[in-house]
PDB file of C-alpha atoms and ligand atoms in Angstrom:
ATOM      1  CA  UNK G  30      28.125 -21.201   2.463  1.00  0.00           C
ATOM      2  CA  UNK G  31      25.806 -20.581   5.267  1.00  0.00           C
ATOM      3  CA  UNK G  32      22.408 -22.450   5.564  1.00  0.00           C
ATOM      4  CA  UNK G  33      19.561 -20.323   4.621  1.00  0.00           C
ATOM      5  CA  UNK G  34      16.791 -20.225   7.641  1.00  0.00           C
ATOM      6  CA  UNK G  35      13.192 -18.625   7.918  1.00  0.00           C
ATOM      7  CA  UNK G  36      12.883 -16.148  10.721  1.00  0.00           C
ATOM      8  CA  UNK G  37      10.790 -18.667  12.614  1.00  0.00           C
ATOM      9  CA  UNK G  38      11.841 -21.971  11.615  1.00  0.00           C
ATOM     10  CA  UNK G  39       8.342 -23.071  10.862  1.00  0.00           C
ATOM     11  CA  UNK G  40       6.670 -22.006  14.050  1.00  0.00           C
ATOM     12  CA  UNK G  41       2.771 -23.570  14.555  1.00  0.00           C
ATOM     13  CA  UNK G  42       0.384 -22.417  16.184  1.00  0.00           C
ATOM     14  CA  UNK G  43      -2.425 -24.680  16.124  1.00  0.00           C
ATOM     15  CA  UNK G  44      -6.055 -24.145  16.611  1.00  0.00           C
ATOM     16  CA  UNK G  45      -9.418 -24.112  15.055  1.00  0.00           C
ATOM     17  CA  UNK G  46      -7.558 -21.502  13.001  1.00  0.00           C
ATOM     18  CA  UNK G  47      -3.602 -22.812  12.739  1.00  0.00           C
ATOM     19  CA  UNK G  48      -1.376 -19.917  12.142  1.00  0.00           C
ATOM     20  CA  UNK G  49       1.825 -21.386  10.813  1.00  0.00           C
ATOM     21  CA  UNK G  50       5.121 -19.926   9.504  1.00  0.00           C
ATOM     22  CA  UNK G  51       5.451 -20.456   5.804  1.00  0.00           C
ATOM     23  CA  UNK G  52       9.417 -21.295   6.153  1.00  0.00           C
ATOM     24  CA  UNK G  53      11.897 -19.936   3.478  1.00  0.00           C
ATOM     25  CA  UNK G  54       9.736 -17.938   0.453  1.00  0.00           C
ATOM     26  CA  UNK G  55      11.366 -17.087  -2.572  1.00  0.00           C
ATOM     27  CA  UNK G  56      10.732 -12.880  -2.456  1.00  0.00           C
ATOM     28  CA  UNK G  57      11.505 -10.585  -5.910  1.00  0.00           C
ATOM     29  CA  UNK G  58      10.744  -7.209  -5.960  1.00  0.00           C
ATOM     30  CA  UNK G  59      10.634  -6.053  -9.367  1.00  0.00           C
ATOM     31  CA  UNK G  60      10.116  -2.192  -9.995  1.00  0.00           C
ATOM     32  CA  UNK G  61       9.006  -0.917 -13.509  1.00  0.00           C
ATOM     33  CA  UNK G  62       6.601  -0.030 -15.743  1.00  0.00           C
ATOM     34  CA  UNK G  63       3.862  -2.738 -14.873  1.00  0.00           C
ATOM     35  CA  UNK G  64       2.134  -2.009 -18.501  1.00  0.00           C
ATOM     36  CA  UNK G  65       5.262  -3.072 -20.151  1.00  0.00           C
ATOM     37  CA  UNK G  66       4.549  -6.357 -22.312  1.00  0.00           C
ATOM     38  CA  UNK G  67       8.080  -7.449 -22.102  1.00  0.00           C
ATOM     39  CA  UNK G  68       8.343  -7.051 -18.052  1.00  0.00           C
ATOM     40  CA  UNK G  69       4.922  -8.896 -17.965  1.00  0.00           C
ATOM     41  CA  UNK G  70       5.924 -11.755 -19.828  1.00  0.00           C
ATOM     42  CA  UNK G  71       8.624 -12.527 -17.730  1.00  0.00           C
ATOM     43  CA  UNK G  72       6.760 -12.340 -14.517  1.00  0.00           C
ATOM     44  CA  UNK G  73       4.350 -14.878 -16.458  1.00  0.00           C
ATOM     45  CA  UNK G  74       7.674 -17.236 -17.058  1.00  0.00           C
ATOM     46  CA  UNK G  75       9.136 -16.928 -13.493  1.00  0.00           C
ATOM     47  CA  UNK G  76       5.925 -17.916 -12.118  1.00  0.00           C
ATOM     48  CA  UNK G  77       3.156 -19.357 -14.275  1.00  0.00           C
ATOM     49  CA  UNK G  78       0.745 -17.010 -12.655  1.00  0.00           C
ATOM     50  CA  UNK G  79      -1.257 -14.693 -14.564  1.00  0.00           C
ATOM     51  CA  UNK G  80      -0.182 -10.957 -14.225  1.00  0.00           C
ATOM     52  CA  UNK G  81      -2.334  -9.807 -11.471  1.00  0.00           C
ATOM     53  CA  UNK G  82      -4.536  -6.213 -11.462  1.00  0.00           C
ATOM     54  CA  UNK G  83      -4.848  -3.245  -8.665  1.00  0.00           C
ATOM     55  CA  UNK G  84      -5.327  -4.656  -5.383  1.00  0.00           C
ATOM     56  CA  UNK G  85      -4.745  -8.678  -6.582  1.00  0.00           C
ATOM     57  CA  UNK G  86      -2.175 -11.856  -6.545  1.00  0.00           C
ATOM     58  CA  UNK G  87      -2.160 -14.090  -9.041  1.00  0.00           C
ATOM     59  CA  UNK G  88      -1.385 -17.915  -8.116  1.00  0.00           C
ATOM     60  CA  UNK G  89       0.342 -20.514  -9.851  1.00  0.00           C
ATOM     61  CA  UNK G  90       0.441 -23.722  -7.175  1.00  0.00           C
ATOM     62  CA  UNK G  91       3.081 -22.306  -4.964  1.00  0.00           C
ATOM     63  CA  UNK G  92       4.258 -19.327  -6.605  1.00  0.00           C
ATOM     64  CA  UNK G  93       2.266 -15.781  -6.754  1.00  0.00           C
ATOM     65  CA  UNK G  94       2.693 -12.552  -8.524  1.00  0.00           C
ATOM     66  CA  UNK G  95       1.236  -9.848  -6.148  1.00  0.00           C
ATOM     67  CA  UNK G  96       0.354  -5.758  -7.078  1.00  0.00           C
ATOM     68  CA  UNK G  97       2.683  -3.992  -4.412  1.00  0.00           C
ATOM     69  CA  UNK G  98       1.915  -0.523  -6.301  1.00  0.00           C
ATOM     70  CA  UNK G  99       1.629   0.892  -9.638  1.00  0.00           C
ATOM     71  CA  UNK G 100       5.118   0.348 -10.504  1.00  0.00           C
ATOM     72  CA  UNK G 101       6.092  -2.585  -7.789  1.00  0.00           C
ATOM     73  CA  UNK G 102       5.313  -6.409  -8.539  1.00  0.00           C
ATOM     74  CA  UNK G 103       5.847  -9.196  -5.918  1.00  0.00           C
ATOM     75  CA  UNK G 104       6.937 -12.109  -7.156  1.00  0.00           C
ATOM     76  CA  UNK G 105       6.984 -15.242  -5.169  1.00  0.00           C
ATOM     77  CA  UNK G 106       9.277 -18.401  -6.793  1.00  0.00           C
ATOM     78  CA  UNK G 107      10.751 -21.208  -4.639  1.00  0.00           C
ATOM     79  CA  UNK G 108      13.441 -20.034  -2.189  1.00  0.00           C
ATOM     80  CA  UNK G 109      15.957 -21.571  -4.343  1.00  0.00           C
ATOM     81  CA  UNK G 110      14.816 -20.349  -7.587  1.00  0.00           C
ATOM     82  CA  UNK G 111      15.674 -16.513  -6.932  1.00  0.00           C
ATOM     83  CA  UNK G 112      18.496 -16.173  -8.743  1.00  0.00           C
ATOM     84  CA  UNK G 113      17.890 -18.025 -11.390  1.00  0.00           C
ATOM     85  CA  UNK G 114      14.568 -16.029 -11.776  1.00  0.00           C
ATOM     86  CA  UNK G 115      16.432 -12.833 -11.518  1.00  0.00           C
ATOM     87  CA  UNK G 116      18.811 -13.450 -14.373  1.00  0.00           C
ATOM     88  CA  UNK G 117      15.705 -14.112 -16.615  1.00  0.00           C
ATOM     89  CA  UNK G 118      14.566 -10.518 -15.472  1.00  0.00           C
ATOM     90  CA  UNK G 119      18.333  -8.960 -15.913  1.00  0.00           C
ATOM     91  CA  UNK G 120      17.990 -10.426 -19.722  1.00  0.00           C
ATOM     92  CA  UNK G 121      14.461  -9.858 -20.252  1.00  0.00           C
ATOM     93  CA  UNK G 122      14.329  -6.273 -19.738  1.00  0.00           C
ATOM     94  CA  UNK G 123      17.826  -5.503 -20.584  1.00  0.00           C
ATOM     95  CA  UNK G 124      18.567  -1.808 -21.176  1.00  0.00           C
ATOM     96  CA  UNK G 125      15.414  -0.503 -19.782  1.00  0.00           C
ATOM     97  CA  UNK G 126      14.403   1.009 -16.344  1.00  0.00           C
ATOM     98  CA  UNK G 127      13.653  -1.406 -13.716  1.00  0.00           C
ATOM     99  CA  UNK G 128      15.086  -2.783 -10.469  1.00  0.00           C
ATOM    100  CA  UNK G 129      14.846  -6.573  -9.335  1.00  0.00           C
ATOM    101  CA  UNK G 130      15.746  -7.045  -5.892  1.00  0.00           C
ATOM    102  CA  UNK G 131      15.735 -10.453  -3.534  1.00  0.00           C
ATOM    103  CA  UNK G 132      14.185  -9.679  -0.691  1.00  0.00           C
ATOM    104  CA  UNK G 133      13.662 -13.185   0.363  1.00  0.00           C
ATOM    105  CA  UNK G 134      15.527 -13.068   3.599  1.00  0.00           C
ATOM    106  CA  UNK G 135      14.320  -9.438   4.388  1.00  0.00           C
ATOM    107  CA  UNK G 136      10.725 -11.038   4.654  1.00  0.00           C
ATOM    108  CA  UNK G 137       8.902 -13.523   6.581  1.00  0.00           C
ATOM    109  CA  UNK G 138       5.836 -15.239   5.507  1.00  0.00           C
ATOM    110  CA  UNK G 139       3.015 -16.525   7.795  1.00  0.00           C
ATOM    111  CA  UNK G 140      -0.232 -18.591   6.840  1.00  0.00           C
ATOM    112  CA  UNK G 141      -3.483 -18.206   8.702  1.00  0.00           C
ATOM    113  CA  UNK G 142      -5.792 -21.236   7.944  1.00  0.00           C
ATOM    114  CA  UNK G 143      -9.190 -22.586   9.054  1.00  0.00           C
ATOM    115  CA  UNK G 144     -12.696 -20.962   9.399  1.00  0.00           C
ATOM    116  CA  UNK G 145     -12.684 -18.248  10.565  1.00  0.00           C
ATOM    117  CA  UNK G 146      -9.155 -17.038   9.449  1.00  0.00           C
ATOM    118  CA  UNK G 147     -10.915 -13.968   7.459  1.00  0.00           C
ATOM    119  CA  UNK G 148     -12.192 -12.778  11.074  1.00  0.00           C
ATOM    120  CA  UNK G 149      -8.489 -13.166  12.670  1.00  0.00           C
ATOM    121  CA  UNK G 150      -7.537 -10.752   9.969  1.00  0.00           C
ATOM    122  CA  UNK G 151     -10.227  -8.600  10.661  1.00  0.00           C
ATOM    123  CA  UNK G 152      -9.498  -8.546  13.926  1.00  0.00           C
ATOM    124  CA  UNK G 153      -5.651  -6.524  13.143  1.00  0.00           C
ATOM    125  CA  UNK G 154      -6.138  -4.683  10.039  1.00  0.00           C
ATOM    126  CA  UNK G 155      -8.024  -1.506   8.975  1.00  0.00           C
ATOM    127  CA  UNK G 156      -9.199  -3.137   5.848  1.00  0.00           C
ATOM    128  CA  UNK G 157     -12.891  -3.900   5.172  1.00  0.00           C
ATOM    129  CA  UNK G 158     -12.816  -7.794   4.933  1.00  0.00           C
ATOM    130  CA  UNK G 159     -16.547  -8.473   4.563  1.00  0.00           C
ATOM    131  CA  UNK G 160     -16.962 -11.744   1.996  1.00  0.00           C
ATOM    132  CA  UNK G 161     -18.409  -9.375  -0.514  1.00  0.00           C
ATOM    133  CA  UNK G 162     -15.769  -6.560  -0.594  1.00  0.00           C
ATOM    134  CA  UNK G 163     -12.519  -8.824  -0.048  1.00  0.00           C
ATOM    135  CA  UNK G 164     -12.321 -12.137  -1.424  1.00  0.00           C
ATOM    136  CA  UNK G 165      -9.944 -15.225  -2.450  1.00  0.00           C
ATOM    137  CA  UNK G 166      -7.107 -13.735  -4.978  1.00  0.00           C
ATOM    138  CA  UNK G 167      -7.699 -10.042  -3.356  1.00  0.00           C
ATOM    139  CA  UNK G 168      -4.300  -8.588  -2.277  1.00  0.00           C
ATOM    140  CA  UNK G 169      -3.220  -5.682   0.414  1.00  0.00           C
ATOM    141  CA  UNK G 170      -1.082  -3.765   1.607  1.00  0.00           C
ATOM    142  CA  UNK G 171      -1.171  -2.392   4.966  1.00  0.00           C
ATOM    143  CA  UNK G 172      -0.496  -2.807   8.871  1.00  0.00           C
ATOM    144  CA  UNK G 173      -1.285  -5.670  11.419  1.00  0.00           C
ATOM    145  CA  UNK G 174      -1.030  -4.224  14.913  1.00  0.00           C
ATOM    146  CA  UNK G 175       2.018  -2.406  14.984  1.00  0.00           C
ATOM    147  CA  UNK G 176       3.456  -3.402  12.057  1.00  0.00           C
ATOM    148  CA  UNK G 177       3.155  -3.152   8.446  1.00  0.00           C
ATOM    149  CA  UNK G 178       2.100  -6.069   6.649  1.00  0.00           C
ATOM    150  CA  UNK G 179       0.743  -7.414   3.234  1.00  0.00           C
ATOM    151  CA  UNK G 180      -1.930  -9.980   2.977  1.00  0.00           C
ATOM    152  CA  UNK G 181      -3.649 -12.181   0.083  1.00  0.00           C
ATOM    153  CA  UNK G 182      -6.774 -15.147   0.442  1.00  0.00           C
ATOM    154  CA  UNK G 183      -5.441 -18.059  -1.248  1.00  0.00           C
ATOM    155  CA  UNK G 184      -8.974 -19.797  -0.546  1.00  0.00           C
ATOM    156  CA  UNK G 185     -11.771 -18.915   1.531  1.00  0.00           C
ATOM    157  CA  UNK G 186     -10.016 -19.901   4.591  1.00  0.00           C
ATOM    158  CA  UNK G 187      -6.334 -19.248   4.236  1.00  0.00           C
ATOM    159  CA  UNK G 188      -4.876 -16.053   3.947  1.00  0.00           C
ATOM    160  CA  UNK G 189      -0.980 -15.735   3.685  1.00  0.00           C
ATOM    161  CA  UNK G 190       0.816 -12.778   5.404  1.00  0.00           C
ATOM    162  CA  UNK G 191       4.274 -11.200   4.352  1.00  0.00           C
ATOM    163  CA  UNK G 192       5.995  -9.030   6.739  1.00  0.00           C
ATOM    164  CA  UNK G 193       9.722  -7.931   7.805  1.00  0.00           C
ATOM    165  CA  UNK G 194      11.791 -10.207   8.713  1.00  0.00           C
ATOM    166  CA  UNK G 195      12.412  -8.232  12.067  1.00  0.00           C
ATOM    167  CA  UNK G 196       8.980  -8.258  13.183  1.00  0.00           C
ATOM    168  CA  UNK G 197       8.197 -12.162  12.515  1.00  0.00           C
ATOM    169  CA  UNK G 198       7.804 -13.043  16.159  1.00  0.00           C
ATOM    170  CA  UNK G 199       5.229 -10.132  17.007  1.00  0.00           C
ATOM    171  CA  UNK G 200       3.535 -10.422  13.424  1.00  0.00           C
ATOM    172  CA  UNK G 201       3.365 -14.460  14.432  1.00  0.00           C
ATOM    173  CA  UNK G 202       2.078 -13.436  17.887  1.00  0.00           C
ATOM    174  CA  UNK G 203      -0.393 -11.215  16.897  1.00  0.00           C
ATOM    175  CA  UNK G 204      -2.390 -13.624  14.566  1.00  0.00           C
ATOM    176  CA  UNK G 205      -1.919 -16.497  17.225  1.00  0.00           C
ATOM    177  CA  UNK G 206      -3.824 -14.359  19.828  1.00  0.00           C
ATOM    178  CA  UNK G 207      -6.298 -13.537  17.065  1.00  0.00           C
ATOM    179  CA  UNK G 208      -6.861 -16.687  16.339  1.00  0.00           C
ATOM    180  CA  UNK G 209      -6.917 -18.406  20.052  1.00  0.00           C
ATOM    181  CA  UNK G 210      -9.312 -15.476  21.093  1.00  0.00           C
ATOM    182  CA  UNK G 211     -12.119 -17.527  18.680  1.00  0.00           C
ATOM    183  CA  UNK G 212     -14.731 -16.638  16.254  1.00  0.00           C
ATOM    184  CA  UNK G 213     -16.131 -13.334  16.465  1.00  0.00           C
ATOM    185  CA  UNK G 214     -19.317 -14.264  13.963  1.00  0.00           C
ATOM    186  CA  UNK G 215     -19.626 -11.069  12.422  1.00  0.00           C
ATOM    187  CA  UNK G 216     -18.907 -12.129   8.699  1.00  0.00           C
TER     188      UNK G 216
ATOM    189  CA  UNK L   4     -11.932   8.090  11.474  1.00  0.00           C
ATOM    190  CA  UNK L   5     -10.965   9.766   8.721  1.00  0.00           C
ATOM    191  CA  UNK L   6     -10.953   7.686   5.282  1.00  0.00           C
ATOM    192  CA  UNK L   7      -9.523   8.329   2.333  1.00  0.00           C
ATOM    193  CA  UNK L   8      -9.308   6.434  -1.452  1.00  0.00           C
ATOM    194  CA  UNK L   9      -5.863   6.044  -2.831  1.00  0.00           C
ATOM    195  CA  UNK L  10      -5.732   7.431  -6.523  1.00  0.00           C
ATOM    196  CA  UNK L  11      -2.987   4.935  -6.742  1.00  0.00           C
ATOM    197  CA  UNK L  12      -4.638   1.568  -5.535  1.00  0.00           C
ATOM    198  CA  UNK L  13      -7.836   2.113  -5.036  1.00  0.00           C
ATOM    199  CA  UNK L  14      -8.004   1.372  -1.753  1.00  0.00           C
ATOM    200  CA  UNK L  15     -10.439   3.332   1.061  1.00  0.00           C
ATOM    201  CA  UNK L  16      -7.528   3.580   3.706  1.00  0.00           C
ATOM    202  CA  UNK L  17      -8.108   5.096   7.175  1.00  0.00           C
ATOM    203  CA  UNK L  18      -5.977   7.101   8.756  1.00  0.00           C
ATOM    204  CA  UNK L  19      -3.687   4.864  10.770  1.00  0.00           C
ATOM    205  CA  UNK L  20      -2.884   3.753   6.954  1.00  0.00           C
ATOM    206  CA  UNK L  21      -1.706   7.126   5.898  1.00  0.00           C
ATOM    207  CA  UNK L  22       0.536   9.645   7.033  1.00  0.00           C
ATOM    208  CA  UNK L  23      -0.153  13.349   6.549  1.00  0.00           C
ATOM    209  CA  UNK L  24       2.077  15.450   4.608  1.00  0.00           C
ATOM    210  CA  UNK L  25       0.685  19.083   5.198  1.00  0.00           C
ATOM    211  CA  UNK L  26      -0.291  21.557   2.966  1.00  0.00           C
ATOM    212  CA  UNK L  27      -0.570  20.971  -0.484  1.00  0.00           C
ATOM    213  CA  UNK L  28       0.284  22.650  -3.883  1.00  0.00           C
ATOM    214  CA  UNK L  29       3.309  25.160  -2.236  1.00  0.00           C
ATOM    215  CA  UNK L  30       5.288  26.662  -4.515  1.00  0.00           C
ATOM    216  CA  UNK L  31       9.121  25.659  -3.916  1.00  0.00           C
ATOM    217  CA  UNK L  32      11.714  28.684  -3.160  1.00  0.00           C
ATOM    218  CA  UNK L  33      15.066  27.656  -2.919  1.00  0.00           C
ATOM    219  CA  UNK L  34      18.123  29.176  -4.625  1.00  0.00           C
ATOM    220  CA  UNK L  35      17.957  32.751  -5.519  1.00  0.00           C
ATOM    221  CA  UNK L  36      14.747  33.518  -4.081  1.00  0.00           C
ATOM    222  CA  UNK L  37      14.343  36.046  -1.558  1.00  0.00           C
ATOM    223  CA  UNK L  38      14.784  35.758   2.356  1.00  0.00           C
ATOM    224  CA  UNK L  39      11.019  36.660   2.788  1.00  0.00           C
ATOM    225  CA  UNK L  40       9.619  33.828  -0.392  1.00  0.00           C
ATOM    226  CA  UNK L  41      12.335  31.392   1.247  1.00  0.00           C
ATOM    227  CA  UNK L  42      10.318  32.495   4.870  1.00  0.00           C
ATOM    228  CA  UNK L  43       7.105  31.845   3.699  1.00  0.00           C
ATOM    229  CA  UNK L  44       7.988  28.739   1.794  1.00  0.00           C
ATOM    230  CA  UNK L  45       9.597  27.519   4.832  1.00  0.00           C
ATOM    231  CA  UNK L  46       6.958  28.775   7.636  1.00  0.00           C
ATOM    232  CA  UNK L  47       3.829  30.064   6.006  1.00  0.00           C
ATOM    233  CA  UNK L  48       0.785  27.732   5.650  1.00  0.00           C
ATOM    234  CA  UNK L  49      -2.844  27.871   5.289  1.00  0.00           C
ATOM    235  CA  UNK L  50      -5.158  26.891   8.182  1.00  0.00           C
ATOM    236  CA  UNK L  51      -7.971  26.950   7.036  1.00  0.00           C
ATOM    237  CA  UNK L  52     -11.974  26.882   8.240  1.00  0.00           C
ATOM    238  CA  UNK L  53     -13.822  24.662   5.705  1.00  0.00           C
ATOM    239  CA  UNK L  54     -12.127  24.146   2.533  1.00  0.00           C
ATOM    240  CA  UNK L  55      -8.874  22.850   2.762  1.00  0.00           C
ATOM    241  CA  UNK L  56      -6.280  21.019   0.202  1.00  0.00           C
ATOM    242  CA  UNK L  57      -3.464  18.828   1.608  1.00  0.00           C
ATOM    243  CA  UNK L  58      -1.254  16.371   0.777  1.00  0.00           C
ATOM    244  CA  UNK L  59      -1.416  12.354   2.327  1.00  0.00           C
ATOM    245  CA  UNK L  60       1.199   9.424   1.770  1.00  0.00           C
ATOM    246  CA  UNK L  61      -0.260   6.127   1.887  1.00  0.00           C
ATOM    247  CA  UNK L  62       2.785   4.681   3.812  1.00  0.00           C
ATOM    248  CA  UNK L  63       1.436   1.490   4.988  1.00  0.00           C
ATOM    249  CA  UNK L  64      -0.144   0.878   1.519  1.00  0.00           C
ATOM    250  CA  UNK L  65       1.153   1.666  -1.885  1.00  0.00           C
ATOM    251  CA  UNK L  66       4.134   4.203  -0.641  1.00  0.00           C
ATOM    252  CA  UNK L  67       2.556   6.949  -3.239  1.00  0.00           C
ATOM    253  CA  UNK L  68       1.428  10.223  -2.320  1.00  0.00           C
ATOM    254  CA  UNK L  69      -1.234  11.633  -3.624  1.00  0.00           C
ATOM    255  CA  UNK L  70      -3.652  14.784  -2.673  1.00  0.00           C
ATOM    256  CA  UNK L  71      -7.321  15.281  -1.180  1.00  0.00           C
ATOM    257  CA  UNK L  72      -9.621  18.221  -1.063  1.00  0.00           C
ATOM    258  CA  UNK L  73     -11.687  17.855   2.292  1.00  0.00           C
ATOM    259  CA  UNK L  74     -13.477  20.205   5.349  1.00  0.00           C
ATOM    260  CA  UNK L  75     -11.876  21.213   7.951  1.00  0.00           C
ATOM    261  CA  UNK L  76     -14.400  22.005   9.990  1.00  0.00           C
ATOM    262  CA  UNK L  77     -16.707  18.572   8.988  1.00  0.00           C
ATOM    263  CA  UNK L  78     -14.264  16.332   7.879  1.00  0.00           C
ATOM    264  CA  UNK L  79     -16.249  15.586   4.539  1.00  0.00           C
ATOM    265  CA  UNK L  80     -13.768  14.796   2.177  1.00  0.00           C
ATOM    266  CA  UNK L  81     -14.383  16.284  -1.645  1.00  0.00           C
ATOM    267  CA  UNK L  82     -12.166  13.779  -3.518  1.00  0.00           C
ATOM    268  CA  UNK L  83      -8.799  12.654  -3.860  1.00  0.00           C
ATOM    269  CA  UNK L  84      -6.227  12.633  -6.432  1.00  0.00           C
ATOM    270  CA  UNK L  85      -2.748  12.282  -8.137  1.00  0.00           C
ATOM    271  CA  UNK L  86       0.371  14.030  -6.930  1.00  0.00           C
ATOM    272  CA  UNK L  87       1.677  15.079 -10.387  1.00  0.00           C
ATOM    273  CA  UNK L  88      -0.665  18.433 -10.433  1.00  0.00           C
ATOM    274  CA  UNK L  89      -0.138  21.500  -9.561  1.00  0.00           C
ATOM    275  CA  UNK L  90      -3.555  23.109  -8.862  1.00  0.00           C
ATOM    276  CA  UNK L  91      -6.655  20.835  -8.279  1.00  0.00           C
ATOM    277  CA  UNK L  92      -8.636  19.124 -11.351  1.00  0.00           C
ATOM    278  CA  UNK L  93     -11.726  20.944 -12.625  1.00  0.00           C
ATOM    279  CA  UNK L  94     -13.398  17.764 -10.900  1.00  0.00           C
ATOM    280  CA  UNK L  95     -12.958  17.884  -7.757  1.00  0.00           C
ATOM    281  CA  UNK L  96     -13.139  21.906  -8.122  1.00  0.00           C
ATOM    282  CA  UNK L  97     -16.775  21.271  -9.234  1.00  0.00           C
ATOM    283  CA  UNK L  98     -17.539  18.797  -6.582  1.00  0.00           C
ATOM    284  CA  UNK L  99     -16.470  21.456  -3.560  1.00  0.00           C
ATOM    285  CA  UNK L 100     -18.036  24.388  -5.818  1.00  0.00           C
ATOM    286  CA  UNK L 101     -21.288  22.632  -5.803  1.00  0.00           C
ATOM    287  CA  UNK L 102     -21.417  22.106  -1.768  1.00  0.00           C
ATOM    288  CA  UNK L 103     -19.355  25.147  -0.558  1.00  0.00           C
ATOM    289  CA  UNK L 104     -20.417  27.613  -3.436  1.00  0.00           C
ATOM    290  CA  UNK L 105     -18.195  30.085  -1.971  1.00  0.00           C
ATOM    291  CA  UNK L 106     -14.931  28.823  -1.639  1.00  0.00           C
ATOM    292  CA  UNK L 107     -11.274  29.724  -2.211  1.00  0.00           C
ATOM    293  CA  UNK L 108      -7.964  28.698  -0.939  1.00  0.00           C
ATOM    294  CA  UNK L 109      -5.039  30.592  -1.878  1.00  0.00           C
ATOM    295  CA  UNK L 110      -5.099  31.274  -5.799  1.00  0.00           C
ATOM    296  CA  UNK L 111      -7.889  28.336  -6.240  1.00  0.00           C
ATOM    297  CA  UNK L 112     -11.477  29.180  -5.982  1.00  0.00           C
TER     298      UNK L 112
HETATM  299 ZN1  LIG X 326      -2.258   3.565  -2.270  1.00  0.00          ZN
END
């Protein structure tokens, strides 16, 4: 069997604000009704994370569950653990309509840490990012650049960044000239 | 910049989050229709001064689409709201009746 690799094989950039690839990241996308008890129970035993609302990700140490849409969960488990996550979704919600997908290898994921990480961000996305209106455990969908991207604050200065696998490199780039062009001070 | 809310997450995404998807609320003619209702289906669309109805995707967000009522002419948007409707809700009607007093778009007024 072929060795699994992350799209950037750990790539650093460091700085005041280090933006560093997050290596292999266990990726589920699990489709369904997100109301349904049985379907959120699961997500709750896969992960330990509390089922997340509109626009959040839940965190349980390494592992997340993030709101993708109104029918689409994210669910982040250990690279490793995918499949054996997935089978407790196949038997958990057995006979009803849902799809659970691993998407691991489709995705990269990318950390952004230090100070002023929340301005780096700012700097890429059309998202209002002011520390009142987005803060840590606040979850989004939407582009970087060029690119579409998701984005959740673990803390107040770390955000962690999914996108395609095929756009690591500029998604990396991006947020490493973001972060090497400083501070902006507006937050 | 033109900003929208997502009925479907909530979110106040611009424009370069969304993709626009025309005209909203056509009627579908496909099988068995006339040559002139599959024309106009295919061809025919509103362009409105002022009031206008379309529909968005919010592709780099949630994926859904969904609708909004705005001005053409201003760019004030009205509201927003879901996709599975066929004629705008009595809300949003309200809030364009109570700043264009006026109005009508196709059968809607
Ligand atoms: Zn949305």
């Amino acid at each position: 069997m072929s060795n699994a690799v992350s799209a950037l094989q750990g790539a650093v950039a460091p700085g005041e604000v280090t933006v560093r690839e997050g290596g292999l990241q266990g990726m589920i996308t699990l489709r369904g009704d997100l109301s349904n008890a049985k379907l959120k129970s699961v997500c709750k035993t896969v992960t330990g994370a509390n089922f997340p609302k509109m626009g959040e990700a839940k965190m349980s140490g390494d592992n997340a569950l993030a709101w993708m849409s109104p029918d689409e969960m994210l669910i982040l488990v250990p690279h490793s653990d995918v499949a054996d996550a997935i089978a407790k979704i196949d038997k958990a919600l057995k006979g009803q309509h849902y799809l659970a997908e691993n998407l691991s290898d489709a995705r990269a994921i990318i950390m952004v840490e230090g100070t002023f990480a929340r301005e780096v961000m700012a700097k890429l996305a059309p998202v209002d990012l002011h520390p009142d209106t987005f803060k840590p455990g606040d979850f989004r969908r939407t582009r970087l650049g060029q690119v579409a991207a998701a984005f959740w604050m673990k803390d107040d200065d770390t955000f962690a960044v999914i996108c395609f696998r095929s756009v690591a490199d500029y998604t990396f780039r991006l947020l490493a000239a973001g972060a090497k062009g400083g501070a902006v001070g507006h937050f | 910049m033109l900003t929208l809310n997502c009925p479907y997450c909530g979110v106040d995404a611009d424009e370069t989050d969304l993709h626009g998807e025309g005209e909203a609320h056509l009627k579908r003619f496909g099988p068995n229709s006339t040559d002139d209702e599959f024309h106009d289906y295919l061809f025919q669309r509103q362009n409105p001064k002022g009031v206008h109805f379309e529909r968005w995707r919010h592709v780099y967000g949630c994926g859904k689409f969904f609708h909004a009522a705005r001005c053409t002419a201003t760019l004030e948007v009205f509201g927003t709201y879901l996709a599975q409707t066929l004629e705008p809700p009595q809300d949003i009607k309200d809030k364009i009746t109570a700043k264009r007093p006026s109005w009508t778009w196709g059968n809607f007024s």
